[in-house]
XYZ file of C-alpha atoms in Angstrom:
717
model
C 9.288 103.348 9.502
C 10.880 103.952 6.003
C 11.325 107.056 3.629
C 9.590 107.550 0.639
C 12.597 106.856 -1.147
C 12.589 103.386 0.209
C 8.983 102.688 -1.018
C 8.306 101.023 -4.294
C 5.913 103.952 -5.447
C 4.849 104.207 -9.041
C 4.185 107.398 -11.008
C 0.844 106.826 -11.877
C -1.760 104.362 -10.672
C -5.234 102.666 -12.795
C -7.831 100.851 -11.123
C -7.804 98.446 -14.424
C -3.647 97.477 -13.458
C -3.631 98.257 -9.541
C -5.565 97.936 -6.163
C -4.650 101.927 -5.402
C -5.142 101.360 -1.992
C -3.167 98.502 -0.847
C -0.443 99.530 -3.585
C -0.166 103.057 -2.951
C -2.512 104.807 -0.314
C -1.370 102.534 2.891
C 2.040 101.803 2.575
C 2.620 105.499 1.780
C 0.844 106.823 4.630
C 2.187 104.459 6.776
C 5.298 105.761 6.410
C 4.235 109.515 6.694
C 4.051 111.928 9.363
C 1.949 114.551 7.584
C -0.983 114.191 5.060
C -2.413 116.993 3.484
C -5.269 116.582 1.240
C -8.282 118.283 -0.435
C -10.883 116.636 -1.723
C -14.611 115.854 -2.505
C -17.424 115.970 -0.324
C -17.663 116.176 3.361
C -19.869 113.127 5.036
C -19.957 110.424 7.889
C -19.307 107.454 4.955
C -15.797 109.950 3.617
C -14.922 110.514 7.186
C -15.160 106.464 7.667
C -13.187 105.691 4.438
C -10.293 107.982 5.262
C -10.238 106.469 9.123
C -9.101 102.888 7.284
C -6.537 104.823 5.638
C -4.128 106.780 8.017
C -3.909 104.345 11.144
C -0.183 104.209 9.579
C -0.305 107.470 9.930
C -1.474 107.907 13.443
C 0.671 105.249 14.703
C 3.702 107.199 13.725
C 2.353 110.417 15.737
C 1.083 111.989 12.484
C -1.059 115.001 11.282
C -3.953 115.572 8.963
C -5.049 118.326 7.214
C -8.432 118.032 5.021
C -10.451 120.156 3.214
C -13.778 119.282 2.051
C -16.518 120.497 0.337
C -20.373 120.993 1.620
C -22.992 119.288 -0.446
C -25.302 122.159 -1.093
C -28.459 121.068 -2.435
C -30.719 123.541 -4.641
C -32.990 124.658 -2.135
C -30.011 125.639 0.104
C -28.603 127.988 -2.632
C -32.144 129.487 -3.525
C -32.502 130.386 0.200
C -29.202 132.180 0.302
C -29.684 134.295 -2.839
C -33.050 135.043 -2.110
C -31.747 135.819 1.105
C -33.867 133.637 3.173
C -30.876 132.201 4.924
C -27.746 133.319 5.484
C -24.272 131.703 3.994
C -22.642 129.993 6.937
C -26.013 128.926 8.471
C -26.579 127.020 4.882
C -23.300 125.378 4.809
C -23.792 124.758 8.735
C -27.066 122.743 7.796
C -25.641 121.187 4.927
C -22.468 119.762 6.592
C -25.099 118.672 9.371
C -27.134 116.545 7.034
C -24.084 114.823 6.044
C -23.420 113.169 9.464
C -25.640 110.299 10.125
C -25.906 107.823 12.906
C -23.675 104.992 12.598
C -25.421 101.929 11.418
C -23.807 99.396 12.566
C -20.614 98.224 15.329
C -18.053 99.190 12.600
C -19.071 102.496 11.452
C -19.404 103.131 15.619
C -15.955 102.295 15.851
C -14.115 103.970 13.255
C -16.452 107.236 14.046
C -15.260 106.921 17.628
C -12.045 106.774 15.856
C -12.075 109.515 13.763
C -13.172 111.638 16.666
C -10.748 111.227 18.538
C -8.374 112.130 16.024
C -10.329 115.576 15.961
C -10.755 115.834 19.735
C -6.594 114.985 20.402
C -5.715 117.460 17.035
C -4.240 114.470 14.689
C -6.997 115.599 12.309
C -8.046 119.335 11.565
C -10.487 120.058 9.320
C -11.597 123.202 6.742
C -14.371 123.700 4.715
C -13.978 125.187 0.776
C -16.378 126.597 -1.414
C -17.086 128.817 -4.633
C -18.342 132.288 -4.188
C -18.954 134.671 -6.558
C -21.489 137.887 -6.219
C -24.093 136.037 -3.233
C -23.749 132.650 -5.447
C -21.815 129.201 -3.909
C -20.412 127.180 -5.365
C -18.692 123.483 -4.987
C -15.378 123.159 -4.760
C -13.972 119.711 -5.819
C -10.130 119.990 -6.825
C -8.159 117.046 -5.719
C -4.966 117.547 -3.888
C -2.858 115.461 -2.172
C 0.780 116.112 -0.086
C 2.145 113.162 2.339
C 5.329 114.155 4.191
C 7.750 111.608 5.938
C 10.510 111.510 8.479
C 13.401 113.082 6.262
C 11.481 115.866 4.700
C 10.871 113.986 1.202
C 7.327 114.865 0.173
C 5.073 113.059 -2.325
C 2.565 114.889 -4.192
C -0.936 113.047 -6.547
C -3.804 114.123 -7.902
C -6.253 112.467 -10.227
C -9.997 111.433 -9.336
C -9.332 109.656 -6.443
C -11.794 110.405 -3.278
C -11.672 109.317 0.322
C -15.492 107.660 -0.379
C -16.287 103.745 -0.773
C -16.897 104.089 -3.980
C -13.872 105.460 -4.984
C -11.710 103.055 -3.005
C -14.266 99.930 -4.474
C -16.493 100.739 -7.383
C -15.612 103.246 -9.332
C -12.580 103.237 -11.959
C -9.750 105.439 -10.379
C -6.594 106.965 -11.719
C -4.008 109.156 -9.936
C -0.186 110.861 -10.920
C 2.121 110.904 -8.505
C 5.097 113.552 -8.112
C 8.349 113.262 -6.576
C 10.292 115.889 -4.532
C 13.556 113.956 -5.235
C 13.090 113.464 -8.677
C 14.418 116.804 -11.063
C 11.452 117.810 -12.558
C 9.005 116.642 -10.455
C 10.339 118.717 -7.666
C 8.755 121.644 -8.994
C 5.342 120.029 -9.851
C 5.464 118.991 -5.711
C 6.355 122.337 -4.806
C 3.613 123.443 -7.064
C 0.479 121.243 -4.942
C 2.531 122.239 -1.888
C 1.513 126.103 -2.261
C -1.734 125.478 -4.411
C -2.880 123.685 -0.441
C -1.282 126.056 1.921
C -3.074 129.198 -0.105
C -5.886 127.127 0.397
C -5.824 126.338 4.054
C -4.483 129.993 4.805
C -7.645 131.171 2.621
C -5.455 132.867 0.045
C -7.215 131.250 -3.096
C -9.031 133.782 -5.590
C -12.599 132.555 -6.023
C -12.165 129.700 -3.399
C -13.428 130.342 0.696
C -11.624 128.477 3.280
C -13.188 128.612 6.626
C -13.039 126.823 9.956
C -14.815 123.729 10.810
C -18.331 125.254 11.931
C -18.687 124.605 15.695
C -21.985 122.911 15.747
C -20.584 120.541 13.064
C -17.487 119.459 15.620
C -19.890 119.382 18.755
C -21.860 116.964 16.441
C -18.788 114.761 15.157
C -17.548 114.673 19.090
C -21.181 112.931 19.791
C -20.022 109.702 18.050
C -17.094 109.912 20.492
C -17.945 106.658 22.973
C -14.570 106.663 24.756
C -11.329 108.167 25.295
C -8.860 106.218 22.746
C -4.966 106.455 23.654
C -2.791 105.901 20.580
C 0.744 104.428 21.293
C 3.620 103.731 19.343
C 4.699 99.550 20.324
C 6.812 97.996 17.764
C 5.198 99.498 14.271
C 1.499 99.276 15.525
C -1.184 100.942 17.201
C -2.569 100.248 20.692
C -6.354 101.775 20.893
C -6.694 101.700 24.376
C -10.291 102.431 26.159
C -9.682 104.359 29.170
C -12.220 105.586 31.991
C -12.051 109.246 32.564
C -10.225 109.413 35.811
C -6.919 108.596 36.957
C -5.879 105.287 38.563
C -2.499 103.874 39.594
C -1.043 101.377 36.718
C -1.811 97.619 37.703
C 1.300 96.413 39.356
C 2.876 99.256 40.590
C 3.484 99.563 44.437
C 4.535 102.575 45.861
C 7.503 102.682 48.600
C 6.631 103.697 52.001
C 7.847 107.009 52.350
C 5.751 108.007 49.044
C 2.710 107.169 50.531
C 3.952 109.088 53.653
C 3.806 112.003 51.452
C 0.838 111.495 49.659
C -0.963 110.707 53.454
C 0.732 113.667 54.765
C -0.920 115.807 51.384
C -3.988 114.660 52.429
C -4.102 115.533 56.107
C -3.092 119.124 54.725
C -6.062 119.670 52.616
C -4.036 118.403 49.889
C -1.853 120.971 49.717
C 1.985 120.693 50.013
C 5.265 120.080 49.096
C 7.223 117.047 48.295
C 11.002 117.643 48.791
C 12.843 114.739 47.478
C 15.836 114.181 45.798
C 16.451 113.666 42.505
C 15.812 109.984 41.111
C 13.769 109.355 43.992
C 10.395 109.446 41.969
C 8.765 112.557 42.441
C 6.532 111.994 39.224
C 5.274 108.731 40.486
C 4.212 110.144 44.089
C 2.877 113.081 42.339
C 0.425 110.962 40.080
C 0.050 108.722 42.955
C -1.411 112.062 44.424
C -3.525 113.440 41.867
C -5.450 109.612 41.964
C -5.833 110.054 45.690
C -7.676 113.407 45.394
C -9.207 111.980 42.131
C -10.872 109.766 44.555
C -11.420 111.980 47.192
C -13.606 114.399 44.715
C -15.189 111.516 43.118
C -13.254 111.620 39.804
C -14.546 115.614 39.302
C -11.097 117.276 38.735
C -9.465 119.492 36.357
C -6.187 119.122 37.004
C -3.268 121.276 35.486
C 0.458 120.295 35.640
C 3.344 122.648 34.902
C 7.228 121.777 34.197
C 9.719 124.164 33.252
C 10.716 122.535 30.240
C 9.228 120.861 26.994
C 10.754 117.397 27.297
C 10.224 117.277 30.197
C 6.295 118.032 29.917
C 6.581 114.768 27.241
C 8.708 112.790 29.909
C 5.379 113.400 32.276
C 3.275 112.713 29.692
C 4.749 108.841 29.235
C 4.224 107.906 32.788
C 0.696 109.989 32.658
C -0.653 107.858 30.340
C -0.065 104.726 32.138
C -1.968 106.444 34.943
C -4.879 106.078 32.501
C -5.502 109.502 31.473
C -5.237 111.148 28.286
C -3.906 114.699 28.645
C -3.871 117.818 26.950
C -0.423 118.910 25.916
C -0.071 122.376 25.594
C 2.913 124.220 24.523
C 4.399 125.983 21.402
C 5.003 123.119 19.311
C 3.269 120.449 20.607
C 1.887 117.672 18.619
C -1.736 118.386 19.756
C -2.031 121.173 17.138
C -5.254 122.311 18.326
C -4.828 122.092 22.149
C -5.996 125.254 22.353
C -9.239 124.184 21.684
C -9.319 121.134 23.700
C -8.334 123.008 26.460
C -11.078 126.227 25.920
C -13.949 123.351 25.258
C -12.840 121.144 28.188
C -12.580 124.467 30.459
C -16.109 125.741 29.428
C -17.802 122.126 29.708
C -15.953 121.794 33.512
C -16.839 125.144 34.539
C -20.929 124.896 33.818
C -20.614 121.576 34.814
C -21.638 119.945 31.540
C -19.653 116.715 33.008
C -21.992 116.170 36.157
C -23.642 112.965 34.500
C -20.288 111.350 33.483
C -17.803 113.048 36.255
C -14.278 112.742 34.558
C -11.055 114.426 35.282
C -9.149 116.413 32.888
C -5.202 116.854 32.965
C -3.489 119.925 31.229
C 0.222 119.971 31.479
C 2.336 122.543 29.859
C 5.600 124.555 30.545
C 6.152 127.279 32.288
C 6.080 129.504 29.720
C 2.941 128.841 28.300
C 1.374 128.733 31.480
C 2.061 131.889 31.830
C 0.815 133.096 28.656
C -2.165 134.987 28.298
C -4.369 132.904 26.566
C -3.881 129.884 28.610
C -4.134 132.526 31.703
C -7.529 133.401 30.386
C -8.495 130.069 30.307
C -7.624 128.347 33.761
C -8.792 132.247 35.530
C -12.285 130.689 34.552
C -12.161 127.262 36.442
C -13.441 126.877 40.103
C -13.969 123.868 42.212
C -12.256 121.036 42.251
C -8.849 122.630 40.643
C -5.302 121.134 41.404
C -2.013 122.575 39.885
C 1.136 120.375 40.332
C 4.467 122.185 39.610
C 7.632 120.301 38.792
C 10.734 121.618 39.602
C 8.596 123.839 41.754
C 11.467 126.298 43.038
C 11.215 128.108 39.369
C 7.708 129.285 40.111
C 9.304 131.017 42.953
C 10.926 133.274 40.510
C 9.582 136.897 40.185
C 8.260 136.611 36.449
C 6.401 133.474 37.471
C 4.827 134.778 41.215
C 1.892 136.280 39.127
C 0.388 133.140 38.559
C 0.001 131.292 41.866
C -3.849 131.801 41.221
C -5.830 131.750 44.725
C -8.948 129.927 42.580
C -6.761 126.687 42.622
C -7.885 125.192 45.755
C -5.773 122.373 45.629
C -1.899 122.899 45.646
C 1.333 120.008 45.146
C 4.830 121.113 44.309
C 7.656 118.897 43.515
C 11.193 119.541 44.003
C 14.835 118.379 45.157
C 15.324 121.668 46.337
C 12.457 123.807 46.896
C 14.634 126.958 48.606
C 15.819 129.477 45.772
C 19.258 130.163 46.079
C 19.912 133.617 47.158
C 15.973 134.656 46.728
C 14.604 134.391 50.059
C 11.525 135.982 48.844
C 10.514 133.906 46.203
C 11.107 131.099 48.713
C 8.983 132.443 51.205
C 6.274 133.114 48.118
C 6.635 129.712 47.609
C 6.063 128.287 50.760
C 3.261 130.772 51.021
C 1.372 129.388 48.159
C 1.916 125.691 48.261
C 1.942 124.933 52.258
C 4.702 122.876 54.237
C 6.690 120.008 53.422
C 4.648 116.677 52.908
C 8.408 115.081 53.107
C 11.854 116.116 52.697
C 13.151 112.660 51.575
C 17.162 113.549 51.571
C 19.838 112.372 49.236
C 21.369 110.913 51.747
C 18.242 109.137 53.234
C 17.870 107.767 49.467
C 20.940 106.799 49.594
C 21.088 104.455 52.616
C 17.898 103.132 51.831
C 19.041 101.586 48.325
C 16.604 104.371 46.365
C 20.403 105.873 44.637
C 23.486 104.624 44.462
C 26.963 105.346 46.498
C 28.949 107.286 45.275
C 32.724 108.053 45.372
C 33.969 111.847 44.895
C 37.041 112.922 43.522
C 37.685 116.857 43.407
C 39.660 118.176 40.910
C 41.539 120.872 41.737
C 42.237 123.579 38.429
C 43.224 126.825 38.136
C 42.313 130.329 36.198
C 45.004 131.712 34.215
C 46.640 135.038 34.873
C 44.417 136.311 32.010
C 41.043 134.515 33.030
C 41.878 135.534 36.873
C 42.195 139.172 35.873
C 38.875 139.063 33.964
C 37.297 137.155 37.277
C 38.731 140.159 39.110
C 37.143 142.814 36.628
C 34.050 141.097 36.561
C 34.006 141.122 40.473
C 34.384 144.806 40.431
C 31.490 145.082 38.438
C 29.561 143.029 40.665
C 30.251 144.790 43.761
C 28.599 147.735 42.555
C 25.425 146.263 42.163
C 24.406 145.233 45.907
C 21.271 147.124 47.030
C 19.503 147.514 50.264
C 15.194 146.711 49.740
C 12.675 148.231 51.923
C 13.757 145.900 54.935
C 16.942 146.530 55.017
C 18.558 143.409 53.255
C 20.706 143.732 50.627
C 19.753 142.105 46.989
C 21.288 142.287 43.862
C 20.087 144.323 40.915
C 18.951 142.805 37.938
C 22.128 144.453 35.996
C 23.957 142.323 38.894
C 22.098 139.437 37.901
C 23.704 139.316 34.852
C 27.148 140.235 35.790
C 26.774 137.070 38.475
C 25.941 134.902 36.013
C 28.963 136.187 33.187
C 31.390 135.408 35.796
C 30.088 131.608 36.816
C 30.280 131.135 33.380
C 33.617 132.508 32.944
C 34.836 130.507 36.070
C 33.044 127.643 34.342
C 35.332 127.775 31.449
C 38.638 127.896 32.694
C 40.975 126.176 29.930
C 42.875 124.258 32.672
C 40.044 122.056 33.105
C 40.421 120.904 29.883
C 43.715 119.681 30.339
C 43.417 118.048 33.944
C 40.318 115.897 31.724
C 42.656 114.201 29.629
C 44.890 113.844 32.192
C 42.336 112.069 34.334
C 40.871 109.780 31.803
C 44.611 108.566 30.641
C 45.060 107.774 33.908
C 42.981 104.664 33.560
C 41.155 104.593 29.805
C 39.622 101.218 30.908
C 37.203 102.481 33.277
C 35.808 105.360 31.053
C 35.110 102.953 28.054
C 31.319 103.125 28.716
C 28.582 104.817 30.613
C 30.662 107.735 30.981
C 29.223 111.553 30.593
C 31.184 114.880 30.311
C 28.869 117.845 31.701
C 29.709 120.765 30.134
C 27.109 123.471 30.471
C 26.981 126.950 28.403
C 30.546 127.503 28.810
C 33.272 129.349 26.852
C 36.861 129.269 26.576
C 38.438 133.069 28.218
C 41.938 132.686 27.811
C 43.316 134.719 24.826
C 46.375 133.089 24.942
C 44.963 129.855 24.485
C 43.173 130.928 21.738
C 45.019 132.506 19.691
C 44.151 132.756 16.193
C 40.363 131.618 16.783
C 38.381 133.973 15.381
C 35.176 131.885 15.558
C 33.018 132.179 18.430
C 31.644 128.389 18.208
C 35.123 127.071 18.164
C 35.470 128.740 21.542
C 32.717 126.470 23.417
C 33.913 124.163 26.009
C 31.750 121.591 24.608
C 33.467 121.628 20.896
C 37.105 121.556 22.923
C 36.142 118.212 25.387
C 34.469 116.313 21.849
C 37.780 116.650 19.841
C 39.730 115.844 22.826
C 37.806 113.165 23.427
C 36.981 111.788 20.227
C 40.171 112.787 18.485
C 42.965 112.390 21.077
C 41.375 109.874 22.891
C 39.899 107.623 20.620
C 35.938 107.387 22.258
C 32.991 107.118 20.441
C 31.384 110.324 21.737
C 27.737 112.232 20.713
C 26.863 115.622 21.710
C 23.848 115.809 23.434
C 22.805 119.291 23.751
C 19.483 121.048 23.218
C 20.585 121.217 19.411
C 19.431 117.550 19.548
C 15.701 116.784 18.696
C 13.994 114.841 20.720
C 14.027 111.503 18.610
C 17.718 112.248 17.889
C 18.277 112.366 22.173
C 15.659 109.043 22.451
C 18.424 107.020 20.146
C 21.402 108.576 21.797
C 20.025 107.878 24.927
C 19.467 104.268 23.790
C 23.124 103.853 22.221
C 24.888 105.328 25.369
C 22.923 102.625 27.271
C 24.359 99.653 25.369
C 27.580 101.155 25.976
C 28.778 100.115 22.094
C 28.342 102.656 19.659
C 28.328 105.754 22.146
C 31.039 105.303 25.229
C 30.670 108.678 26.347
C 28.705 111.765 25.863
C 29.704 115.369 26.449
C 26.275 117.407 27.440
C 25.178 120.719 27.882
C 22.571 121.573 30.485
C 21.097 118.067 30.874
C 21.421 117.735 34.430
C 19.788 120.523 35.496
C 16.988 119.992 33.251
C 15.795 116.537 34.507
C 16.817 114.481 31.344
C 16.774 111.011 32.602
C 19.613 109.107 31.791
C 20.539 106.201 34.603
C 23.434 104.376 33.474
C 25.952 107.178 33.373
C 28.345 105.984 35.807
C 31.328 108.277 35.595
C 30.428 112.102 35.514
C 33.234 114.499 34.645
C 31.662 117.879 36.243
C 34.039 120.635 34.310
C 30.781 123.410 34.806
C 30.714 123.367 38.645
C 28.081 125.664 40.197
C 28.344 126.907 43.337
C 24.493 127.433 43.684
C 22.965 124.137 46.173
C 20.422 123.943 43.618
C 21.926 122.904 40.955
C 24.734 121.076 42.206
C 22.443 118.961 43.906
C 20.078 118.183 41.349
C 23.075 117.298 38.928
C 24.802 114.662 41.838
C 20.924 113.189 41.887
C 20.692 112.708 38.380
C 23.936 110.690 38.103
C 22.949 108.378 41.081
C 19.765 107.128 39.319
C 19.825 103.403 39.782
C 20.119 101.127 36.725
C 21.127 97.725 36.041
C 24.735 96.405 36.627
C 25.567 99.983 38.332
C 26.305 99.506 41.992
C 27.993 102.821 42.433
C 28.597 106.149 40.468
C 32.097 108.201 40.570
C 31.851 111.685 40.392
C 34.398 114.216 39.386
C 33.986 117.567 40.039
C 36.558 120.254 38.769
C 37.141 122.913 41.399
C 38.263 126.125 40.157
C 40.763 128.125 42.376
C 42.042 131.642 41.375
C 45.662 130.213 41.485
C 47.869 127.394 42.086
C 48.311 126.533 45.817
C 52.007 126.200 45.385
C 52.208 130.008 44.083
C 49.899 131.692 47.030
C 52.778 132.610 49.250
C 54.270 134.934 46.532
C 51.162 137.243 46.859
C 50.486 140.184 49.267
C 47.538 140.417 51.786
C 44.965 142.380 49.319
C 45.187 139.612 46.886
C 44.577 137.041 48.570
C 41.929 138.585 50.062
C 40.565 138.881 46.962
C 40.253 135.137 46.108
C 38.786 134.497 49.294
C 34.851 134.460 48.172
C 35.511 131.863 45.383
C 37.490 129.685 47.401
C 34.856 129.265 50.321
C 32.115 128.384 47.756
C 33.992 125.667 46.427
C 34.795 124.808 49.619
C 30.618 124.568 50.539
C 30.303 122.292 47.299
C 33.309 120.091 47.912
C 32.283 119.319 51.739
C 28.822 118.794 50.506
C 29.595 116.708 47.913
C 32.233 114.619 50.243
C 30.120 114.205 53.486
C 28.041 111.391 51.364
C 30.586 110.450 49.427
C 32.057 106.423 50.248
C 35.540 108.316 50.372
C 34.612 111.015 52.111
C 38.211 111.873 53.369
C 38.980 112.560 49.121
C 37.027 115.918 49.569
C 38.302 117.020 52.994
C 41.543 116.318 52.219
C 41.701 119.463 49.191
C 39.649 121.481 51.545
C 42.337 121.035 54.503
C 45.148 122.250 51.402
C 42.805 125.062 51.482
C 42.104 126.349 54.614
C 46.136 126.467 55.045
C 46.926 128.149 52.485
C 44.209 130.711 52.531
C 44.510 130.678 56.589
C 40.713 129.721 56.607
C 39.728 129.199 60.012
C 35.618 128.553 59.357
C 33.268 128.409 56.066
């Protein structure tokens, strides 16, 4: 896809000299991501002609906002003026008259195409008309604005309508204005403002209303089959799909995946898939959906819930392969009318309107959107064959999510590598009570042994808090000690204030400045080893040592990731890139592609990517600076590094262990000071032991554990 500035676009087009469609309309739309159009009368023929020009736009996952006018005849206007017919009904009747049944196979295919665009949220239509003192008039202004991927805009006006006559028979002319040209930019801005005011019904003398429901239902009656629009090497694949899930042709499941599905079925389609990160939870979950869909004869409403938006999009890539066209619901979803689609599907399912042509409907969303009042209102209406699948299901046990474990959903599936919630037995209990027993527990150890994940070498790197960092750590620990309380069962719990302090302390430990020097030192030992497929994982941490930050005022400059980027890129001359939530989906895809090649990007410096389900299988060397004492987190981080990739025989994990003080100096401190160190030291030992137990070089970690036990006189952990 090119940007507009790379196209040969003229400032005006006339039918006497130009083929307006071929030289302007099609090439510009083929490189657009948004098309705003106010034009002409609404009719079947206008929609058919519109469909011919927008395929290139849909290829780019683009959107169309269309404002059109009803063709009111004299009888309509007279009936309204005499009070025989209200305005909205007259407009609805006029629009319905403008829709006719397709006359041939071509028109059938085009109206099916348009109906799918409306259904999937690519095309949004509003109706405009003039209204003054009980009199209606026709809105006939023509505005067009197109947008490319780089936020360039062009606007055009003139006589061009999206009608067959305009495209082929009439003499047409248009003038074009460009946002990147001085003088034109103001014209484009004005046209954009005019359209947006129309769309929001803020234009004096003109009334703009939503597309009438009866007309939309009439449009959707032309929908013969579902279409899936995929971007494949610059063309659209329009793929007819049945309305129920199916395992992709040629896909074979592993024995442990089949075992999980069979156990789930035996447990009345309730249960937990406790599977190590990287062992195919998504594919197993979708295959389980196929099994249930067959069992209920494809009469199934499916809800999939993921913690993050990018996880939703990763799921969608696989969902489409499983023969399903999902409703994708979250705040910035590309399906702008997902709420309308969800409401319609819930209504049809609830009223058994699909009884003659049974189908499965799949709605996928984020935790945040799932818990919103709108979504809860819709799905609480459901009854019968309803399934909920929750990815990273440990999050579903959090206090704010437990209220949304709905009783009206009989079929349930939880997916997680670590279903137990660290430090939250009540949340863990609620998960197991709601979803049921484990249908499989496919551990990291088994996955490595069976070749589903790579074996790995583990090197714990001892780092130490500076004097000022240790002092801050002690102060936070004192505050934290005051925040423990006992619940009704006499179990000690941490207050909400305490949880915030605990997070702050954990980030403080993760941001120890000694890690920066140790990172550089480790890479310099063998630079060639790290010349590609290297990840440095920072987490959302800052540097806390005031001596190190002497003179630094800007908070951004204290971010651990900023210092790591400087060390790798400027001091070690590696080709390095940042991989965080600041990079959008397209940027992340490009970064992953370049990282996999290993030439233009040798190393990624990331925040949160190992926690959020991002798949980068090519990672071979992982420096984990932001080490965690939470088993859920470090088990997931390890699993994501161990994903299989071509040419990757093993992985190497460097775990930056944070200790209160250099072991050589412990003898200089009193018993009270040493005792204050023990909590942090014991937690770090637990992680080292866990990582070492499955490593090729198990003794490497055990040696450090022995040193720590000896220094602190620890017998057992």
